[in-house]
Amino acid sequence: MNTFVLGLIVLAYLISLTYLGFKGYRKSSTDKDYLLAGGEIHPFVMAISYGATFISSSAIIGFGGVSANFGMGLIWLTFLNMFVGVVVAFLFFGRKTRRIGHRLNAHTFPEFLGKSYNSKAIQVFAGAIIFIAMPLYAAVVLKGGAVFIEKIFEIDYNIALLLFALVIAAYVIAGGLRGVMYTDALQGTIMFASMIFLLIWTYKSIGMGFVEANRHLSEMASAVPDKLQAIGHMGWTAMPKSGSPWWYTLVTSLVLGVGIGVLAQPQLVVRFMTVKSTKELNRAVLIGCVFILATTGIIFTVGAVSNIFFMQTEGQIAINVVKDVDKIIPEYIKASMPGWFSAVFMLTILSASMSTLSSQFHAMGTSIGRDVVSTLSKKQRNNTRITRSGIAFAIIISYVICYTLSIGVIARGTAIFFGICAATFLPAYFCSLYWKRTTAKAALWSMISGFAASLFALLFMHAKESEALGISQLIFGKPVLFAKIPWPVLDPMIISLPVSIIVIVAITLLSNQKEIKTVSA
Amino acid sequence: MFGISDPGIYLAYLLVFLCVIFAVVYGIVNWNKGGTDNTLPLEEDIKWEEEELKIKEDEA
């Protein structure tokens, strides 16, 4: 790709972001503008922003590579992304969240929980958890984007990281949630268009249609390497062997962990409160589902089908041609797509990273600024200024964490954060909407126990983290507490979410209803 | 189905397609439905209040 043309494309993109960030800045004069985009966002902007925030570069590059390696089982994640992440989230959570949030005058997810239960402790605890746990998720996305820029422009990694962080910081700090959502809409549109092209060109380049390609891929099952067969790989158009390590990782971690974890993502929940009426949410169901199908549905299919392309051109399957799973999709694009599409795809990856990051920074900043500092402070302060400072602080922390991470943790960092959010927030959030009897004490203890159980499972049970961190080895003299399958490969959320559900139900049923305030929605 | 013999995979595709059809139909049918008033009680709010009263009566 001509460097001059590449530079022009990036320049046009940056100018567009600046314009949209400035538009957000001009329209943000109150707390509600800055934190909730004024509460009157267009349904198209809301749905695309939700989808673009949800789908990060790790979903496209990381999970796309996983589907090239392990096949179409990931389509279950697309189904959950659509059914749970959009239909259930918008219709069963979003509608009530929007209405109750407006009524309680809540501006953030922790504030929503705190006001629902009449508990400042819940608001502060939720804000603190987001501020503690989210930088890891933000740092892996930030690092992924910076590495991508480093490779494309052949510039120093440190400069790439700094520039990337500064560009996002500028429009998030200045434009607030309006700036974030306007830029998300542009970035989501780029992602949508390039994915449609990727799908069409993929089938064109292998000379087959959807059904014929699937049949061909089924016939290629014998080409699966022995080491992948040993962990449960049964071919690219078949589920892994039931009960195998890969089956547990696919089903509990990638499909259930990410698929259910989406319901309690603070940066996504807040979007329900940005629209004026349920009409916008009804429209957003259509737009959101089509967007998810066009992003994860396409990349998981194309990832698997790339094996046919590599077999036709190189005589080998994808993982044998490109040894690193994270590089399969970029290499496939380079080898199979027209030259100009590489530049468009680069914008797609940047867009996917930036749309996720901008919302993460906004959520972290509002958590520490509004939910922790402003709530604990007795003095009347300028909330927007505190929130802006919180965002700047969150960006600096994520930037520093980037230097402590290896690139291989991108998909894992995402799954860890989704799991922690589900276990900590989901029962309390669900009960705030649907179980009037729930007490503030039960909600708080459910959040504390969910977070503690997540940490325990990460430190002592789930092999990937406990072996890397070494705390279990230090205390118990073994890398994981239970070495027998499925425990080392079972996602922490499968253990921690039931704990927080049991705690909220048990404490609520045992509580004296006369003494404790209940949900105030 | 779809050239795939494993029900574990073609079922996932089938559900994805059904889900998007549902979303499109739902979105079109309800395109202009839905209120903006956050103060008026909805049917579910009335049920919620009735449940609240029942809890209080049970305790009394």
Short mmCIF file of N, CA and C in Angstrom, two decimals, chain A residues 250-343:
data_model
loop_
_atom_site.label_atom_id
_atom_site.label_comp_id
_atom_site.label_asym_id
_atom_site.label_seq_id
_atom_site.Cartn_x
_atom_site.Cartn_y
_atom_site.Cartn_z
N LEU A 250 -14.25 -23.35 24.97
CA LEU A 250 -15.18 -22.74 24.02
C LEU A 250 -16.54 -22.45 24.67
N VAL A 251 -17.08 -23.46 25.35
CA VAL A 251 -18.44 -23.32 25.87
C VAL A 251 -18.49 -22.43 27.12
N THR A 252 -17.61 -22.67 28.11
CA THR A 252 -17.74 -21.91 29.36
C THR A 252 -17.08 -20.54 29.28
N SER A 253 -15.94 -20.44 28.62
CA SER A 253 -15.21 -19.17 28.65
C SER A 253 -15.62 -18.24 27.51
N LEU A 254 -15.50 -18.74 26.28
CA LEU A 254 -15.74 -17.85 25.13
C LEU A 254 -17.24 -17.62 24.90
N VAL A 255 -18.03 -18.69 24.90
CA VAL A 255 -19.44 -18.53 24.56
C VAL A 255 -20.26 -18.02 25.76
N LEU A 256 -20.21 -18.75 26.89
CA LEU A 256 -21.04 -18.32 28.03
C LEU A 256 -20.44 -17.09 28.74
N GLY A 257 -19.12 -17.12 28.96
CA GLY A 257 -18.47 -16.02 29.69
C GLY A 257 -18.71 -14.68 29.02
N VAL A 258 -18.38 -14.59 27.74
CA VAL A 258 -18.56 -13.34 27.01
C VAL A 258 -20.03 -13.11 26.66
N GLY A 259 -20.72 -14.20 26.31
CA GLY A 259 -22.12 -14.09 25.89
C GLY A 259 -23.05 -13.58 26.98
N ILE A 260 -22.84 -14.03 28.23
CA ILE A 260 -23.71 -13.59 29.33
C ILE A 260 -23.13 -12.35 30.01
N GLY A 261 -21.81 -12.28 30.07
CA GLY A 261 -21.14 -11.14 30.74
C GLY A 261 -21.55 -9.79 30.18
N VAL A 262 -22.00 -9.78 28.93
CA VAL A 262 -22.37 -8.51 28.29
C VAL A 262 -23.52 -7.80 29.02
N LEU A 263 -24.37 -8.57 29.69
CA LEU A 263 -25.55 -7.98 30.34
C LEU A 263 -25.20 -6.99 31.45
N ALA A 264 -24.04 -7.17 32.06
CA ALA A 264 -23.70 -6.30 33.19
C ALA A 264 -22.46 -5.47 32.91
N GLN A 265 -22.25 -5.12 31.65
CA GLN A 265 -21.11 -4.26 31.30
C GLN A 265 -21.48 -2.79 31.55
N PRO A 266 -20.80 -2.13 32.48
CA PRO A 266 -21.19 -0.76 32.83
C PRO A 266 -21.23 0.19 31.64
N GLN A 267 -20.25 0.05 30.73
CA GLN A 267 -20.20 0.97 29.59
C GLN A 267 -21.32 0.72 28.59
N LEU A 268 -21.94 -0.46 28.64
CA LEU A 268 -23.06 -0.75 27.75
C LEU A 268 -24.40 -0.41 28.41
N VAL A 269 -24.52 -0.73 29.71
CA VAL A 269 -25.77 -0.45 30.43
C VAL A 269 -26.11 1.05 30.36
N VAL A 270 -25.07 1.89 30.48
CA VAL A 270 -25.31 3.34 30.51
C VAL A 270 -25.97 3.83 29.20
N ARG A 271 -25.77 3.07 28.11
CA ARG A 271 -26.36 3.48 26.83
C ARG A 271 -27.89 3.41 26.83
N PHE A 272 -28.44 2.54 27.66
CA PHE A 272 -29.91 2.46 27.72
C PHE A 272 -30.50 3.77 28.22
N MET A 273 -29.71 4.48 29.02
CA MET A 273 -30.22 5.74 29.61
C MET A 273 -29.97 6.94 28.69
N THR A 274 -29.35 6.68 27.53
CA THR A 274 -29.06 7.81 26.64
C THR A 274 -30.19 8.07 25.64
N VAL A 275 -31.19 7.19 25.61
CA VAL A 275 -32.27 7.41 24.63
C VAL A 275 -33.52 7.96 25.30
N LYS A 276 -34.30 8.64 24.48
CA LYS A 276 -35.44 9.39 24.99
C LYS A 276 -36.64 8.49 25.35
N SER A 277 -36.85 7.45 24.54
CA SER A 277 -38.05 6.63 24.77
C SER A 277 -37.80 5.18 24.39
N THR A 278 -38.78 4.33 24.70
CA THR A 278 -38.66 2.91 24.34
C THR A 278 -38.70 2.73 22.82
N LYS A 279 -39.22 3.74 22.12
CA LYS A 279 -39.26 3.66 20.65
C LYS A 279 -37.84 3.48 20.09
N GLU A 280 -36.90 4.25 20.65
CA GLU A 280 -35.51 4.17 20.19
C GLU A 280 -34.93 2.78 20.46
N LEU A 281 -35.32 2.19 21.62
CA LEU A 281 -34.80 0.87 21.94
C LEU A 281 -35.38 -0.19 21.00
N ASN A 282 -36.67 -0.06 20.65
CA ASN A 282 -37.28 -0.99 19.69
C ASN A 282 -36.53 -0.95 18.36
N ARG A 283 -36.23 0.26 17.91
CA ARG A 283 -35.51 0.40 16.64
C ARG A 283 -34.09 -0.15 16.76
N ALA A 284 -33.49 0.07 17.94
CA ALA A 284 -32.10 -0.35 18.15
C ALA A 284 -31.96 -1.87 18.14
N VAL A 285 -33.05 -2.61 18.48
CA VAL A 285 -32.99 -4.08 18.44
C VAL A 285 -32.67 -4.53 17.01
N LEU A 286 -33.37 -3.94 16.05
CA LEU A 286 -33.14 -4.29 14.64
C LEU A 286 -31.69 -3.93 14.23
N ILE A 287 -31.32 -2.69 14.48
CA ILE A 287 -30.00 -2.22 14.03
C ILE A 287 -28.88 -3.01 14.74
N GLY A 288 -29.05 -3.22 16.06
CA GLY A 288 -28.02 -3.91 16.84
C GLY A 288 -27.80 -5.34 16.38
N CYS A 289 -28.90 -6.09 16.14
CA CYS A 289 -28.77 -7.48 15.72
C CYS A 289 -28.10 -7.60 14.35
N VAL A 290 -28.51 -6.73 13.43
CA VAL A 290 -27.90 -6.77 12.10
C VAL A 290 -26.41 -6.43 12.20
N PHE A 291 -26.07 -5.47 13.07
CA PHE A 291 -24.66 -5.09 13.24
C PHE A 291 -23.83 -6.25 13.79
N ILE A 292 -24.37 -6.95 14.81
CA ILE A 292 -23.62 -8.07 15.41
C ILE A 292 -23.45 -9.20 14.38
N LEU A 293 -24.52 -9.48 13.62
CA LEU A 293 -24.41 -10.51 12.59
C LEU A 293 -23.32 -10.14 11.58
N ALA A 294 -23.29 -8.86 11.21
CA ALA A 294 -22.34 -8.41 10.20
C ALA A 294 -20.91 -8.34 10.73
N THR A 295 -20.73 -8.33 12.02
CA THR A 295 -19.34 -8.26 12.55
C THR A 295 -18.88 -9.66 13.02
N THR A 296 -19.42 -10.11 14.16
CA THR A 296 -18.91 -11.40 14.66
C THR A 296 -19.38 -12.57 13.77
N GLY A 297 -20.62 -12.52 13.29
CA GLY A 297 -21.12 -13.61 12.44
C GLY A 297 -20.23 -13.78 11.22
N ILE A 298 -19.86 -12.66 10.61
CA ILE A 298 -19.03 -12.73 9.40
C ILE A 298 -17.60 -13.15 9.73
N ILE A 299 -16.99 -12.55 10.74
CA ILE A 299 -15.57 -12.84 10.98
C ILE A 299 -15.38 -14.29 11.46
N PHE A 300 -16.35 -14.82 12.25
CA PHE A 300 -16.20 -16.21 12.69
C PHE A 300 -16.37 -17.19 11.52
N THR A 301 -17.23 -16.83 10.56
CA THR A 301 -17.40 -17.67 9.38
C THR A 301 -16.19 -17.57 8.46
N VAL A 302 -15.77 -16.31 8.21
CA VAL A 302 -14.63 -16.09 7.32
C VAL A 302 -13.36 -16.73 7.91
N GLY A 303 -13.20 -16.65 9.22
CA GLY A 303 -12.03 -17.26 9.86
C GLY A 303 -11.95 -18.74 9.53
N ALA A 304 -13.06 -19.45 9.69
CA ALA A 304 -13.07 -20.89 9.41
C ALA A 304 -12.84 -21.14 7.91
N VAL A 305 -13.52 -20.35 7.06
CA VAL A 305 -13.43 -20.54 5.61
C VAL A 305 -12.02 -20.20 5.08
N SER A 306 -11.26 -19.39 5.82
CA SER A 306 -9.90 -19.03 5.37
C SER A 306 -9.04 -20.28 5.19
N ASN A 307 -9.42 -21.38 5.88
CA ASN A 307 -8.67 -22.63 5.71
C ASN A 307 -8.76 -23.14 4.27
N ILE A 308 -9.93 -22.93 3.65
CA ILE A 308 -10.08 -23.36 2.24
C ILE A 308 -9.15 -22.52 1.36
N PHE A 309 -9.13 -21.20 1.62
CA PHE A 309 -8.28 -20.32 0.82
C PHE A 309 -6.81 -20.72 0.93
N PHE A 310 -6.35 -20.93 2.17
CA PHE A 310 -4.93 -21.28 2.36
C PHE A 310 -4.63 -22.67 1.77
N MET A 311 -5.60 -23.58 1.83
CA MET A 311 -5.40 -24.91 1.24
C MET A 311 -5.27 -24.79 -0.28
N GLN A 312 -6.11 -23.91 -0.87
CA GLN A 312 -6.05 -23.72 -2.34
C GLN A 312 -4.76 -23.06 -2.78
N THR A 313 -4.28 -22.07 -1.99
CA THR A 313 -3.13 -21.29 -2.43
C THR A 313 -1.79 -21.82 -1.90
N GLU A 314 -1.80 -22.34 -0.67
CA GLU A 314 -0.53 -22.77 -0.06
C GLU A 314 -0.46 -24.29 0.16
N GLY A 315 -1.61 -24.94 -0.02
CA GLY A 315 -1.63 -26.40 0.20
C GLY A 315 -1.64 -26.78 1.67
N GLN A 316 -1.88 -25.81 2.55
CA GLN A 316 -1.90 -26.08 3.99
C GLN A 316 -3.04 -25.33 4.67
N ILE A 317 -3.41 -25.78 5.88
CA ILE A 317 -4.46 -25.07 6.62
C ILE A 317 -3.89 -23.79 7.25
N ALA A 318 -4.81 -22.91 7.68
CA ALA A 318 -4.40 -21.56 8.15
C ALA A 318 -3.32 -21.60 9.23
N ILE A 319 -3.50 -22.43 10.26
CA ILE A 319 -2.57 -22.40 11.40
C ILE A 319 -1.18 -22.94 11.01
N ASN A 320 -1.12 -23.72 9.94
CA ASN A 320 0.19 -24.20 9.48
C ASN A 320 0.89 -23.16 8.62
N VAL A 321 0.10 -22.28 7.97
CA VAL A 321 0.71 -21.22 7.15
C VAL A 321 1.11 -20.06 8.07
N VAL A 322 0.18 -19.64 8.95
CA VAL A 322 0.45 -18.53 9.88
C VAL A 322 0.50 -19.14 11.29
N LYS A 323 1.65 -19.21 11.85
CA LYS A 323 1.79 -19.95 13.12
C LYS A 323 1.08 -19.28 14.30
N ASP A 324 1.00 -17.94 14.29
CA ASP A 324 0.40 -17.20 15.40
C ASP A 324 -1.10 -16.98 15.14
N VAL A 325 -1.96 -17.45 16.05
CA VAL A 325 -3.42 -17.33 15.86
C VAL A 325 -3.84 -15.88 15.65
N ASP A 326 -3.26 -14.94 16.40
CA ASP A 326 -3.63 -13.52 16.30
C ASP A 326 -3.26 -12.90 14.94
N LYS A 327 -2.39 -13.58 14.17
CA LYS A 327 -1.98 -12.99 12.88
C LYS A 327 -2.68 -13.63 11.70
N ILE A 328 -3.56 -14.63 11.96
CA ILE A 328 -4.20 -15.33 10.83
C ILE A 328 -5.08 -14.37 10.02
N ILE A 329 -5.95 -13.61 10.70
CA ILE A 329 -6.87 -12.72 9.97
C ILE A 329 -6.10 -11.64 9.20
N PRO A 330 -5.14 -10.91 9.83
CA PRO A 330 -4.38 -9.92 9.05
C PRO A 330 -3.66 -10.54 7.83
N GLU A 331 -3.08 -11.74 8.02
CA GLU A 331 -2.37 -12.38 6.91
C GLU A 331 -3.36 -12.81 5.82
N TYR A 332 -4.53 -13.27 6.24
CA TYR A 332 -5.54 -13.70 5.28
C TYR A 332 -6.00 -12.50 4.44
N ILE A 333 -6.20 -11.35 5.11
CA ILE A 333 -6.63 -10.12 4.41
C ILE A 333 -5.58 -9.74 3.37
N LYS A 334 -4.32 -9.77 3.81
CA LYS A 334 -3.22 -9.38 2.93
C LYS A 334 -3.15 -10.30 1.71
N ALA A 335 -3.36 -11.60 1.95
CA ALA A 335 -3.19 -12.57 0.86
C ALA A 335 -4.39 -12.65 -0.07
N SER A 336 -5.59 -12.41 0.46
CA SER A 336 -6.78 -12.69 -0.36
C SER A 336 -7.52 -11.45 -0.86
N MET A 337 -7.37 -10.31 -0.20
CA MET A 337 -8.18 -9.13 -0.53
C MET A 337 -7.43 -8.17 -1.47
N PRO A 338 -8.16 -7.30 -2.17
CA PRO A 338 -7.49 -6.29 -3.00
C PRO A 338 -6.64 -5.36 -2.13
N GLY A 339 -5.60 -4.77 -2.71
CA GLY A 339 -4.65 -3.94 -1.95
C GLY A 339 -5.30 -2.81 -1.16
N TRP A 340 -6.26 -2.13 -1.79
CA TRP A 340 -6.89 -0.98 -1.10
C TRP A 340 -7.64 -1.42 0.14
N PHE A 341 -8.10 -2.70 0.16
CA PHE A 341 -8.88 -3.15 1.30
C PHE A 341 -8.03 -3.27 2.56
N SER A 342 -6.71 -3.47 2.38
CA SER A 342 -5.83 -3.54 3.56
C SER A 342 -5.90 -2.24 4.35
N ALA A 343 -5.96 -1.10 3.60
CA ALA A 343 -6.05 0.20 4.28
C ALA A 343 -7.40 0.35 4.97
#
